[in-house]
Amino acid sequence: MIFSALIFSIILIYLSKGSFKNILNFNYQKIELALCGILIIFLINFFTIYDFASISDFFVKKYFYFTILALFFIIISLLFNYKVRGMIVIAFGLFCNTLPIIFNGKMPVSLSALSKINNDKVFRIISEGLSLSHGVFEHPKLFILSDIFPINPIFGQGKVLSIGDFIVSIGVILSLYKISRR
């Protein structure tokens, strides 16, 4: 979804004669917090994909806490850039995605939506409880904020998205457009 938002943003900026140079020169406040969050996400993914014995065990056991910490750092960094309203929209979308994770231990995914994306591998991993980040729950808390919208793109694999994912994408488009017009 983010990739689609980026492509749409590029087209919108080009058609509106915005400046890509403004985006490259944007002074993102507290970028170190965002980078710290991104690094944590990279590390938990790296150490849970590849087996490094006790290090991997540690990251698997603490996956939930590292995920929440990473999202917290990214959301806070976005809030420091409140003058670009799209950044607030992105932060709100991430917050909407964080809430069901906090209340359920991982992002709930609708089983019926999951079956509609025609991706057997993803269906098997999530429905069998093999994913650290997503799961199927009988009665998830904050279901409305969970991954419940099946999306079958023209190219690539289908996905199940949440309201937060759509909000983040809108925020990305708004942010890049606004920055390009400065």
CSV table of N, CA, C and O in Angstrom, one decimal, residues 62-182:
chain,number,residue,atom,x,y,z
A,62,LYS,N,10.8,-11.5,22.7
A,62,LYS,CA,10.5,-10.1,22.9
A,62,LYS,C,10.0,-9.4,21.7
A,62,LYS,O,9.9,-8.2,21.7
A,63,TYR,N,9.5,-10.1,20.7
A,63,TYR,CA,9.1,-9.5,19.4
A,63,TYR,C,8.0,-8.5,19.7
A,63,TYR,O,8.1,-7.4,19.1
A,64,PHE,N,7.0,-8.8,20.5
A,64,PHE,CA,5.9,-7.8,20.7
A,64,PHE,C,6.5,-6.5,21.3
A,64,PHE,O,6.1,-5.4,20.8
A,65,TYR,N,7.4,-6.6,22.3
A,65,TYR,CA,7.9,-5.4,23.0
A,65,TYR,C,8.7,-4.6,22.0
A,65,TYR,O,8.7,-3.3,22.0
A,66,PHE,N,9.6,-5.2,21.2
A,66,PHE,CA,10.4,-4.5,20.3
A,66,PHE,C,9.5,-3.8,19.2
A,66,PHE,O,9.8,-2.7,18.8
A,67,THR,N,8.5,-4.5,18.8
A,67,THR,CA,7.6,-3.9,17.8
A,67,THR,C,6.9,-2.7,18.3
A,67,THR,O,6.9,-1.6,17.6
A,68,ILE,N,6.4,-2.7,19.5
A,68,ILE,CA,5.7,-1.6,20.1
A,68,ILE,C,6.7,-0.4,20.3
A,68,ILE,O,6.4,0.7,20.0
A,69,LEU,N,7.9,-0.7,20.8
A,69,LEU,CA,9.0,0.3,20.9
A,69,LEU,C,9.3,0.9,19.6
A,69,LEU,O,9.4,2.2,19.5
A,70,ALA,N,9.5,0.1,18.6
A,70,ALA,CA,9.8,0.7,17.2
A,70,ALA,C,8.7,1.6,16.7
A,70,ALA,O,9.0,2.7,16.3
A,71,LEU,N,7.5,1.2,16.9
A,71,LEU,CA,6.3,2.0,16.4
A,71,LEU,C,6.3,3.3,17.3
A,71,LEU,O,6.0,4.4,16.7
A,72,PHE,N,6.5,3.2,18.6
A,72,PHE,CA,6.5,4.4,19.4
A,72,PHE,C,7.6,5.4,19.0
A,72,PHE,O,7.3,6.6,18.8
A,73,PHE,N,8.8,4.9,18.7
A,73,PHE,CA,9.8,5.8,18.2
A,73,PHE,C,9.4,6.5,16.9
A,73,PHE,O,9.6,7.7,16.7
A,74,ILE,N,8.9,5.8,16.0
A,74,ILE,CA,8.5,6.3,14.7
A,74,ILE,C,7.3,7.3,14.8
A,74,ILE,O,7.4,8.4,14.3
A,75,ILE,N,6.3,7.0,15.6
A,75,ILE,CA,5.2,7.9,15.9
A,75,ILE,C,5.7,9.2,16.5
A,75,ILE,O,5.3,10.3,16.1
A,76,ILE,N,6.5,9.1,17.5
A,76,ILE,CA,7.0,10.3,18.2
A,76,ILE,C,7.8,11.2,17.2
A,76,ILE,O,7.6,12.4,17.2
A,77,SER,N,8.6,10.5,16.4
A,77,SER,CA,9.4,11.3,15.4
A,77,SER,C,8.5,12.0,14.4
A,77,SER,O,8.7,13.2,14.0
A,78,LEU,N,7.4,11.4,14.0
A,78,LEU,CA,6.4,12.0,13.1
A,78,LEU,C,5.7,13.2,13.8
A,78,LEU,O,5.5,14.2,13.1
A,79,LEU,N,5.4,13.1,15.0
A,79,LEU,CA,4.8,14.1,15.8
A,79,LEU,C,5.6,15.4,15.9
A,79,LEU,O,5.1,16.5,16.0
A,80,PHE,N,7.0,15.2,15.9
A,80,PHE,CA,7.9,16.3,16.0
A,80,PHE,C,7.8,17.1,14.7
A,80,PHE,O,8.3,18.3,14.6
A,81,ASN,N,7.3,16.5,13.6
A,81,ASN,CA,7.1,17.2,12.3
A,81,ASN,C,5.7,17.6,12.1
A,81,ASN,O,5.2,17.6,10.9
A,82,TYR,N,5.0,18.0,13.1
A,82,TYR,CA,3.6,18.4,13.1
A,82,TYR,C,3.3,19.5,12.1
A,82,TYR,O,2.1,19.6,11.7
A,83,LYS,N,4.2,20.3,11.7
A,83,LYS,CA,3.9,21.4,10.8
A,83,LYS,C,3.5,20.9,9.4
A,83,LYS,O,2.8,21.6,8.7
A,84,VAL,N,4.0,19.7,9.1
A,84,VAL,CA,3.5,19.1,7.9
A,84,VAL,C,2.4,18.1,8.3
A,84,VAL,O,2.6,17.1,8.8
A,85,ARG,N,1.1,18.6,8.1
A,85,ARG,CA,0.0,17.9,8.6
A,85,ARG,C,-0.1,16.4,8.2
A,85,ARG,O,-0.7,15.6,8.9
A,86,GLY,N,0.4,16.1,7.0
A,86,GLY,CA,0.4,14.7,6.6
A,86,GLY,C,1.2,13.8,7.6
A,86,GLY,O,0.8,12.6,7.7
A,87,MET,N,2.2,14.4,8.2
A,87,MET,CA,3.0,13.6,9.2
A,87,MET,C,2.1,13.2,10.4
A,87,MET,O,2.2,12.1,10.9
A,88,ILE,N,1.2,14.1,10.8
A,88,ILE,CA,0.2,13.8,11.9
A,88,ILE,C,-0.7,12.7,11.4
A,88,ILE,O,-1.1,11.8,12.2
A,89,VAL,N,-1.1,12.7,10.2
A,89,VAL,CA,-2.0,11.7,9.6
A,89,VAL,C,-1.3,10.3,9.6
A,89,VAL,O,-1.9,9.3,10.0
A,90,ILE,N,0.0,10.3,9.2
A,90,ILE,CA,0.8,9.1,9.2
A,90,ILE,C,0.9,8.6,10.7
A,90,ILE,O,0.7,7.4,10.9
A,91,ALA,N,1.2,9.5,11.6
A,91,ALA,CA,1.3,9.1,13.0
A,91,ALA,C,0.0,8.5,13.5
A,91,ALA,O,0.0,7.5,14.2
A,92,PHE,N,-1.1,9.1,13.1
A,92,PHE,CA,-2.4,8.6,13.6
A,92,PHE,C,-2.7,7.2,13.0
A,92,PHE,O,-3.2,6.3,13.7
A,93,GLY,N,-2.3,7.0,11.7
A,93,GLY,CA,-2.5,5.7,11.1
A,93,GLY,C,-1.7,4.6,11.8
A,93,GLY,O,-2.2,3.5,12.0
A,94,LEU,N,-0.4,5.0,12.1
A,94,LEU,CA,0.4,4.0,12.8
A,94,LEU,C,-0.1,3.7,14.2
A,94,LEU,O,-0.1,2.6,14.7
A,95,PHE,N,-0.7,4.8,14.9
A,95,PHE,CA,-1.3,4.6,16.2
A,95,PHE,C,-2.5,3.6,16.0
A,95,PHE,O,-2.7,2.7,16.9
A,96,CYS,N,-3.3,3.8,15.0
A,96,CYS,CA,-4.5,2.9,14.7
A,96,CYS,C,-4.0,1.5,14.6
A,96,CYS,O,-4.7,0.5,15.0
A,97,ASN,N,-2.8,1.3,13.9
A,97,ASN,CA,-2.3,-0.1,13.8
A,97,ASN,C,-1.7,-0.6,15.0
A,97,ASN,O,-1.7,-1.8,15.3
A,98,THR,N,-1.2,0.3,15.9
A,98,THR,CA,-0.5,-0.2,17.1
A,98,THR,C,-1.5,-0.6,18.1
A,98,THR,O,-1.3,-1.6,18.9
A,99,LEU,N,-2.7,0.0,18.2
A,99,LEU,CA,-3.7,-0.4,19.2
A,99,LEU,C,-4.1,-1.9,19.2
A,99,LEU,O,-4.1,-2.5,20.2
A,100,PRO,N,-4.5,-2.4,18.0
A,100,PRO,CA,-4.9,-3.8,18.0
A,100,PRO,C,-3.7,-4.8,18.4
A,100,PRO,O,-3.9,-5.8,19.0
A,101,ILE,N,-2.5,-4.3,18.0
A,101,ILE,CA,-1.3,-5.1,18.4
A,101,ILE,C,-1.1,-5.1,19.9
A,101,ILE,O,-0.9,-6.2,20.5
A,102,ILE,N,-1.3,-4.0,20.5
A,102,ILE,CA,-1.2,-3.9,22.0
A,102,ILE,C,-2.2,-4.8,22.7
A,102,ILE,O,-1.9,-5.6,23.6
A,103,PHE,N,-3.4,-4.7,22.2
A,103,PHE,CA,-4.6,-5.4,22.9
A,103,PHE,C,-4.7,-6.9,22.5
A,103,PHE,O,-5.3,-7.6,23.2
A,104,ASN,N,-4.0,-7.3,21.4
A,104,ASN,CA,-4.1,-8.7,21.0
A,104,ASN,C,-2.8,-9.5,21.0
A,104,ASN,O,-2.7,-10.7,20.8
A,105,GLY,N,-1.7,-8.7,21.2
A,105,GLY,CA,-0.4,-9.4,21.1
A,105,GLY,C,0.3,-9.4,19.7
A,105,GLY,O,1.5,-9.5,19.6
A,106,LYS,N,-0.5,-9.3,18.7
A,106,LYS,CA,-0.1,-9.1,17.3
A,106,LYS,C,-1.3,-8.6,16.5
A,106,LYS,O,-2.4,-8.5,17.0
A,107,MET,N,-1.1,-8.2,15.3
A,107,MET,CA,-2.1,-7.7,14.5
A,107,MET,C,-3.1,-8.8,14.1
A,107,MET,O,-2.7,-9.7,13.4
A,108,PRO,N,-4.4,-8.6,14.5
A,108,PRO,CA,-5.4,-9.6,14.1
A,108,PRO,C,-5.7,-9.5,12.6
A,108,PRO,O,-5.7,-8.4,12.0
A,109,VAL,N,-5.9,-10.6,11.9
A,109,VAL,CA,-6.2,-10.6,10.5
A,109,VAL,C,-7.6,-11.4,10.4
A,109,VAL,O,-7.7,-12.5,11.0
A,110,SER,N,-8.5,-10.9,9.6
A,110,SER,CA,-9.7,-11.5,9.3
A,110,SER,C,-9.5,-12.8,8.5
A,110,SER,O,-8.9,-12.7,7.4
A,111,LEU,N,-9.9,-13.9,8.9
A,111,LEU,CA,-9.7,-15.2,8.2
A,111,LEU,C,-10.4,-15.1,6.9
A,111,LEU,O,-9.9,-15.6,5.9
A,112,SER,N,-11.7,-14.5,6.8
A,112,SER,CA,-12.4,-14.5,5.6
A,112,SER,C,-11.7,-13.6,4.6
A,112,SER,O,-11.6,-13.9,3.4
A,113,ALA,N,-11.1,-12.4,5.1
A,113,ALA,CA,-10.4,-11.5,4.2
A,113,ALA,C,-9.1,-12.2,3.7
A,113,ALA,O,-8.7,-12.1,2.5
A,114,LEU,N,-8.5,-12.9,4.6
A,114,LEU,CA,-7.2,-13.6,4.2
A,114,LEU,C,-7.5,-14.7,3.2
A,114,LEU,O,-6.6,-14.8,2.2
A,115,SER,N,-8.6,-15.3,3.2
A,115,SER,CA,-8.9,-16.4,2.2
A,115,SER,C,-9.2,-15.7,0.8
A,115,SER,O,-9.1,-16.4,-0.2
A,116,LYS,N,-9.6,-14.5,0.8
A,116,LYS,CA,-9.9,-13.8,-0.5
A,116,LYS,C,-8.7,-13.3,-1.3
A,116,LYS,O,-8.9,-12.8,-2.4
A,117,ILE,N,-7.5,-13.2,-0.7
A,117,ILE,CA,-6.4,-12.6,-1.4
A,117,ILE,C,-5.6,-13.6,-2.3
A,117,ILE,O,-4.7,-13.3,-3.0
A,118,ASN,N,-6.1,-14.9,-2.2
A,118,ASN,CA,-5.5,-15.9,-3.1
A,118,ASN,C,-3.9,-16.0,-3.0
A,118,ASN,O,-3.2,-16.1,-3.9
A,119,ASN,N,-3.5,-16.0,-1.7
A,119,ASN,CA,-2.1,-16.2,-1.4
A,119,ASN,C,-2.0,-17.3,-0.4
A,119,ASN,O,-2.0,-17.1,0.8
A,120,ASP,N,-1.8,-18.5,-0.9
A,120,ASP,CA,-1.8,-19.7,-0.1
A,120,ASP,C,-0.7,-19.7,1.0
A,120,ASP,O,-0.9,-20.2,2.1
A,121,LYS,N,0.5,-19.2,0.6
A,121,LYS,CA,1.6,-19.2,1.5
A,121,LYS,C,1.3,-18.3,2.7
A,121,LYS,O,1.4,-18.7,3.9
A,122,VAL,N,0.8,-17.1,2.5
A,122,VAL,CA,0.5,-16.1,3.5
A,122,VAL,C,-0.7,-16.7,4.4
A,122,VAL,O,-0.7,-16.6,5.6
A,123,PHE,N,-1.7,-17.3,3.7
A,123,PHE,CA,-2.8,-17.9,4.4
A,123,PHE,C,-2.4,-18.9,5.4
A,123,PHE,O,-2.8,-18.9,6.5
A,124,ARG,N,-1.5,-19.8,4.9
A,124,ARG,CA,-1.0,-20.9,5.8
A,124,ARG,C,-0.2,-20.3,6.9
A,124,ARG,O,-0.4,-20.7,8.1
A,125,ILE,N,0.7,-19.4,6.7
A,125,ILE,CA,1.6,-18.9,7.8
A,125,ILE,C,0.7,-18.2,8.8
A,125,ILE,O,0.9,-18.5,10.0
A,126,ILE,N,-0.2,-17.4,8.4
A,126,ILE,CA,-1.0,-16.6,9.4
A,126,ILE,C,-2.1,-17.5,10.1
A,126,ILE,O,-2.2,-17.5,11.3
A,127,SER,N,-2.8,-18.3,9.3
A,127,SER,CA,-3.9,-19.1,9.9
A,127,SER,C,-3.3,-20.2,10.8
A,127,SER,O,-4.0,-20.7,11.7
A,128,GLU,N,-2.1,-20.7,10.5
A,128,GLU,CA,-1.5,-21.7,11.4
A,128,GLU,C,-0.7,-21.1,12.6
A,128,GLU,O,-0.1,-21.9,13.3
A,129,GLY,N,-0.8,-19.8,12.7
A,129,GLY,CA,-0.1,-19.2,13.9
A,129,GLY,C,1.4,-19.1,13.8
A,129,GLY,O,2.1,-19.1,14.8
A,130,LEU,N,1.9,-19.2,12.6
A,130,LEU,CA,3.4,-19.2,12.4
A,130,LEU,C,4.0,-17.8,12.3
A,130,LEU,O,5.2,-17.7,12.2
A,131,SER,N,3.2,-16.8,12.2
A,131,SER,CA,3.7,-15.4,12.1
A,131,SER,C,3.8,-14.8,13.5
A,131,SER,O,2.9,-14.9,14.3
A,132,LEU,N,4.9,-14.1,13.7
A,132,LEU,CA,5.1,-13.3,14.9
A,132,LEU,C,4.3,-12.0,15.0
A,132,LEU,O,4.0,-11.5,16.0
A,133,SER,N,4.0,-11.5,13.8
A,133,SER,CA,3.4,-10.2,13.7
A,133,SER,C,1.9,-10.2,13.5
A,133,SER,O,1.2,-9.2,13.8
A,134,HIS,N,1.4,-11.2,12.9
A,134,HIS,CA,-0.1,-11.3,12.5
A,134,HIS,C,-0.7,-12.6,13.0
A,134,HIS,O,0.0,-13.6,13.0
A,135,GLY,N,-2.0,-12.6,13.3
A,135,GLY,CA,-2.6,-13.8,13.7
A,135,GLY,C,-4.1,-13.7,13.5
A,135,GLY,O,-4.7,-12.7,13.3
A,136,VAL,N,-4.7,-14.9,13.5
A,136,VAL,CA,-6.2,-15.0,13.4
A,136,VAL,C,-6.7,-15.3,14.8
A,136,VAL,O,-6.2,-16.2,15.5
A,137,PHE,N,-7.6,-14.4,15.2
A,137,PHE,CA,-8.2,-14.5,16.6
A,137,PHE,C,-9.7,-14.8,16.4
A,137,PHE,O,-10.3,-14.3,15.5
A,138,GLU,N,-10.2,-15.5,17.4
A,138,GLU,CA,-11.7,-15.8,17.4
A,138,GLU,C,-12.5,-14.5,17.6
A,138,GLU,O,-13.4,-14.2,16.9
A,139,HIS,N,-12.1,-13.8,18.6
A,139,HIS,CA,-12.8,-12.5,19.0
A,139,HIS,C,-11.8,-11.5,19.3
A,139,HIS,O,-11.6,-11.1,20.5
A,140,PRO,N,-11.1,-10.9,18.3
A,140,PRO,CA,-10.0,-9.9,18.6
A,140,PRO,C,-10.6,-8.6,19.1
A,140,PRO,O,-11.7,-8.2,18.8
A,141,LYS,N,-9.8,-8.0,20.0
A,141,LYS,CA,-10.1,-6.7,20.5
A,141,LYS,C,-9.8,-5.7,19.4
A,141,LYS,O,-8.8,-5.8,18.7
A,142,LEU,N,-10.6,-4.7,19.3
A,142,LEU,CA,-10.5,-3.6,18.3
A,142,LEU,C,-10.4,-4.2,16.9
A,142,LEU,O,-9.6,-3.8,16.1
A,143,PHE,N,-11.4,-5.1,16.6
A,143,PHE,CA,-11.4,-5.7,15.3
A,143,PHE,C,-11.5,-4.7,14.2
A,143,PHE,O,-10.9,-4.9,13.1
A,144,ILE,N,-12.2,-3.6,14.4
A,144,ILE,CA,-12.4,-2.6,13.3
A,144,ILE,C,-11.0,-2.0,12.9
A,144,ILE,O,-10.9,-1.6,11.7
A,145,LEU,N,-10.0,-2.1,13.7
A,145,LEU,CA,-8.7,-1.5,13.4
A,145,LEU,C,-7.8,-2.6,12.9
A,145,LEU,O,-6.6,-2.4,12.6
A,146,SER,N,-8.2,-3.8,12.8
A,146,SER,CA,-7.4,-5.0,12.4
A,146,SER,C,-7.3,-5.0,10.9
A,146,SER,O,-7.9,-4.3,10.2
A,147,ASP,N,-6.5,-6.0,10.4
A,147,ASP,CA,-6.4,-6.2,9.0
A,147,ASP,C,-7.7,-7.0,8.5
A,147,ASP,O,-7.8,-8.2,8.7
A,148,ILE,N,-8.6,-6.2,7.9
A,148,ILE,CA,-9.9,-6.8,7.5
A,148,ILE,C,-10.3,-6.5,6.1
A,148,ILE,O,-11.3,-7.0,5.6
A,149,PHE,N,-9.5,-5.8,5.3
A,149,PHE,CA,-9.8,-5.4,4.0
A,149,PHE,C,-8.9,-6.2,3.0
A,149,PHE,O,-7.7,-5.9,2.9
A,150,PRO,N,-9.5,-7.1,2.2
A,150,PRO,CA,-8.6,-7.9,1.3
A,150,PRO,C,-8.4,-7.0,0.0
A,150,PRO,O,-9.3,-6.4,-0.5
A,151,ILE,N,-7.2,-6.9,-0.4
A,151,ILE,CA,-6.8,-6.1,-1.6
A,151,ILE,C,-6.1,-7.1,-2.5
A,151,ILE,O,-5.0,-7.6,-2.2
A,152,ASN,N,-6.6,-7.2,-3.7
A,152,ASN,CA,-6.0,-8.0,-4.8
A,152,ASN,C,-5.5,-7.0,-5.9
A,152,ASN,O,-6.3,-6.6,-6.7
A,153,PRO,N,-4.2,-6.7,-5.9
A,153,PRO,CA,-3.7,-5.8,-6.8
A,153,PRO,C,-3.6,-6.4,-8.2
A,153,PRO,O,-3.7,-7.6,-8.4
A,154,ILE,N,-3.4,-5.5,-9.2
A,154,ILE,CA,-3.2,-6.0,-10.6
A,154,ILE,C,-1.9,-6.7,-10.7
A,154,ILE,O,-1.8,-7.8,-11.3
A,155,PHE,N,-0.8,-6.2,-10.0
A,155,PHE,CA,0.5,-6.9,-10.0
A,155,PHE,C,0.8,-7.3,-8.6
A,155,PHE,O,0.4,-6.6,-7.6
A,156,GLY,N,1.6,-8.3,-8.4
A,156,GLY,CA,2.1,-8.7,-7.1
A,156,GLY,C,1.0,-9.5,-6.3
A,156,GLY,O,0.0,-10.0,-6.8
A,157,GLN,N,1.4,-9.7,-5.0
A,157,GLN,CA,0.5,-10.6,-4.2
A,157,GLN,C,-0.6,-9.7,-3.5
A,157,GLN,O,-0.4,-8.6,-3.2
A,158,GLY,N,-1.7,-10.4,-3.2
A,158,GLY,CA,-2.7,-9.8,-2.5
A,158,GLY,C,-2.3,-9.5,-1.0
A,158,GLY,O,-1.5,-10.2,-0.5
A,159,LYS,N,-3.0,-8.6,-0.4
A,159,LYS,CA,-2.7,-8.3,1.0
A,159,LYS,C,-4.1,-8.0,1.7
A,159,LYS,O,-5.1,-7.7,1.1
A,160,VAL,N,-4.0,-8.1,3.0
A,160,VAL,CA,-5.1,-7.8,3.9
A,160,VAL,C,-4.7,-6.5,4.6
A,160,VAL,O,-3.7,-6.5,5.3
A,161,LEU,N,-5.4,-5.4,4.5
A,161,LEU,CA,-5.0,-4.2,5.1
A,161,LEU,C,-6.0,-3.7,6.1
A,161,LEU,O,-7.1,-4.2,6.2
A,162,SER,N,-5.5,-2.8,7.0
A,162,SER,CA,-6.3,-2.2,8.0
A,162,SER,C,-6.7,-0.8,7.7
A,162,SER,O,-6.1,-0.2,6.8
A,163,ILE,N,-7.6,-0.2,8.5
A,163,ILE,CA,-7.9,1.2,8.3
A,163,ILE,C,-6.6,2.1,8.5
A,163,ILE,O,-6.4,3.0,7.8
A,164,GLY,N,-5.8,1.7,9.5
A,164,GLY,CA,-4.5,2.4,9.7
A,164,GLY,C,-3.6,2.4,8.5
A,164,GLY,O,-3.0,3.4,8.2
A,165,ASP,N,-3.6,1.3,7.8
A,165,ASP,CA,-2.8,1.2,6.5
A,165,ASP,C,-3.2,2.3,5.5
A,165,ASP,O,-2.4,2.9,4.9
A,166,PHE,N,-4.6,2.4,5.4
A,166,PHE,CA,-5.1,3.4,4.4
A,166,PHE,C,-4.8,4.8,4.9
A,166,PHE,O,-4.4,5.7,4.1
A,167,ILE,N,-4.9,5.0,6.2
A,167,ILE,CA,-4.6,6.4,6.8
A,167,ILE,C,-3.1,6.7,6.6
A,167,ILE,O,-2.8,7.8,6.2
A,168,VAL,N,-2.3,5.7,6.8
A,168,VAL,CA,-0.8,6.0,6.6
A,168,VAL,C,-0.6,6.3,5.2
A,168,VAL,O,0.2,7.3,4.9
A,169,SER,N,-1.2,5.6,4.2
A,169,SER,CA,-1.0,5.9,2.8
A,169,SER,C,-1.5,7.3,2.4
A,169,SER,O,-0.8,8.0,1.7
A,170,ILE,N,-2.6,7.7,3.0
A,170,ILE,CA,-3.1,9.1,2.7
A,170,ILE,C,-2.1,10.1,3.3
A,170,ILE,O,-1.8,11.1,2.7
A,171,GLY,N,-1.6,9.8,4.5
A,171,GLY,CA,-0.6,10.7,5.1
A,171,GLY,C,0.7,10.8,4.3
A,171,GLY,O,1.2,11.9,4.2
A,172,VAL,N,1.1,9.7,3.7
A,172,VAL,CA,2.3,9.8,2.9
A,172,VAL,C,2.1,10.7,1.7
A,172,VAL,O,2.9,11.5,1.4
A,173,ILE,N,0.9,10.5,1.0
A,173,ILE,CA,0.6,11.3,-0.1
A,173,ILE,C,0.5,12.8,0.3
A,173,ILE,O,1.1,13.7,-0.4
A,174,LEU,N,-0.2,13.1,1.4
A,174,LEU,CA,-0.3,14.5,1.8
A,174,LEU,C,1.0,15.1,2.2
A,174,LEU,O,1.3,16.3,1.8
A,175,SER,N,1.8,14.3,2.9
A,175,SER,CA,3.1,14.9,3.3
A,175,SER,C,4.0,15.2,2.1
A,175,SER,O,4.6,16.3,2.1
A,176,LEU,N,4.2,14.2,1.2
A,176,LEU,CA,5.1,14.5,0.1
A,176,LEU,C,4.6,15.6,-0.8
A,176,LEU,O,5.4,16.4,-1.3
A,177,TYR,N,3.3,15.7,-1.0
A,177,TYR,CA,2.7,16.8,-1.8
A,177,TYR,C,3.0,18.1,-1.1
A,177,TYR,O,3.4,19.0,-1.8
A,178,LYS,N,2.7,18.2,0.2
A,178,LYS,CA,2.9,19.5,0.9
A,178,LYS,C,4.3,19.9,0.9
A,178,LYS,O,4.6,21.1,0.7
A,179,ILE,N,5.2,18.9,1.2
A,179,ILE,CA,6.7,19.3,1.2
A,179,ILE,C,7.1,19.7,-0.2
A,179,ILE,O,7.9,20.7,-0.3
A,180,SER,N,6.6,19.1,-1.2
A,180,SER,CA,7.1,19.4,-2.6
A,180,SER,C,6.6,20.8,-3.0
A,180,SER,O,7.2,21.4,-3.9
A,181,ARG,N,5.5,21.3,-2.4
A,181,ARG,CA,5.0,22.6,-2.8
A,181,ARG,C,5.5,23.8,-2.0
A,181,ARG,O,5.1,24.9,-2.1
A,182,ARG,N,6.4,23.5,-1.0
A,182,ARG,CA,7.0,24.6,-0.2
A,182,ARG,C,7.9,25.5,-1.0
A,182,ARG,O,8.6,25.1,-1.9
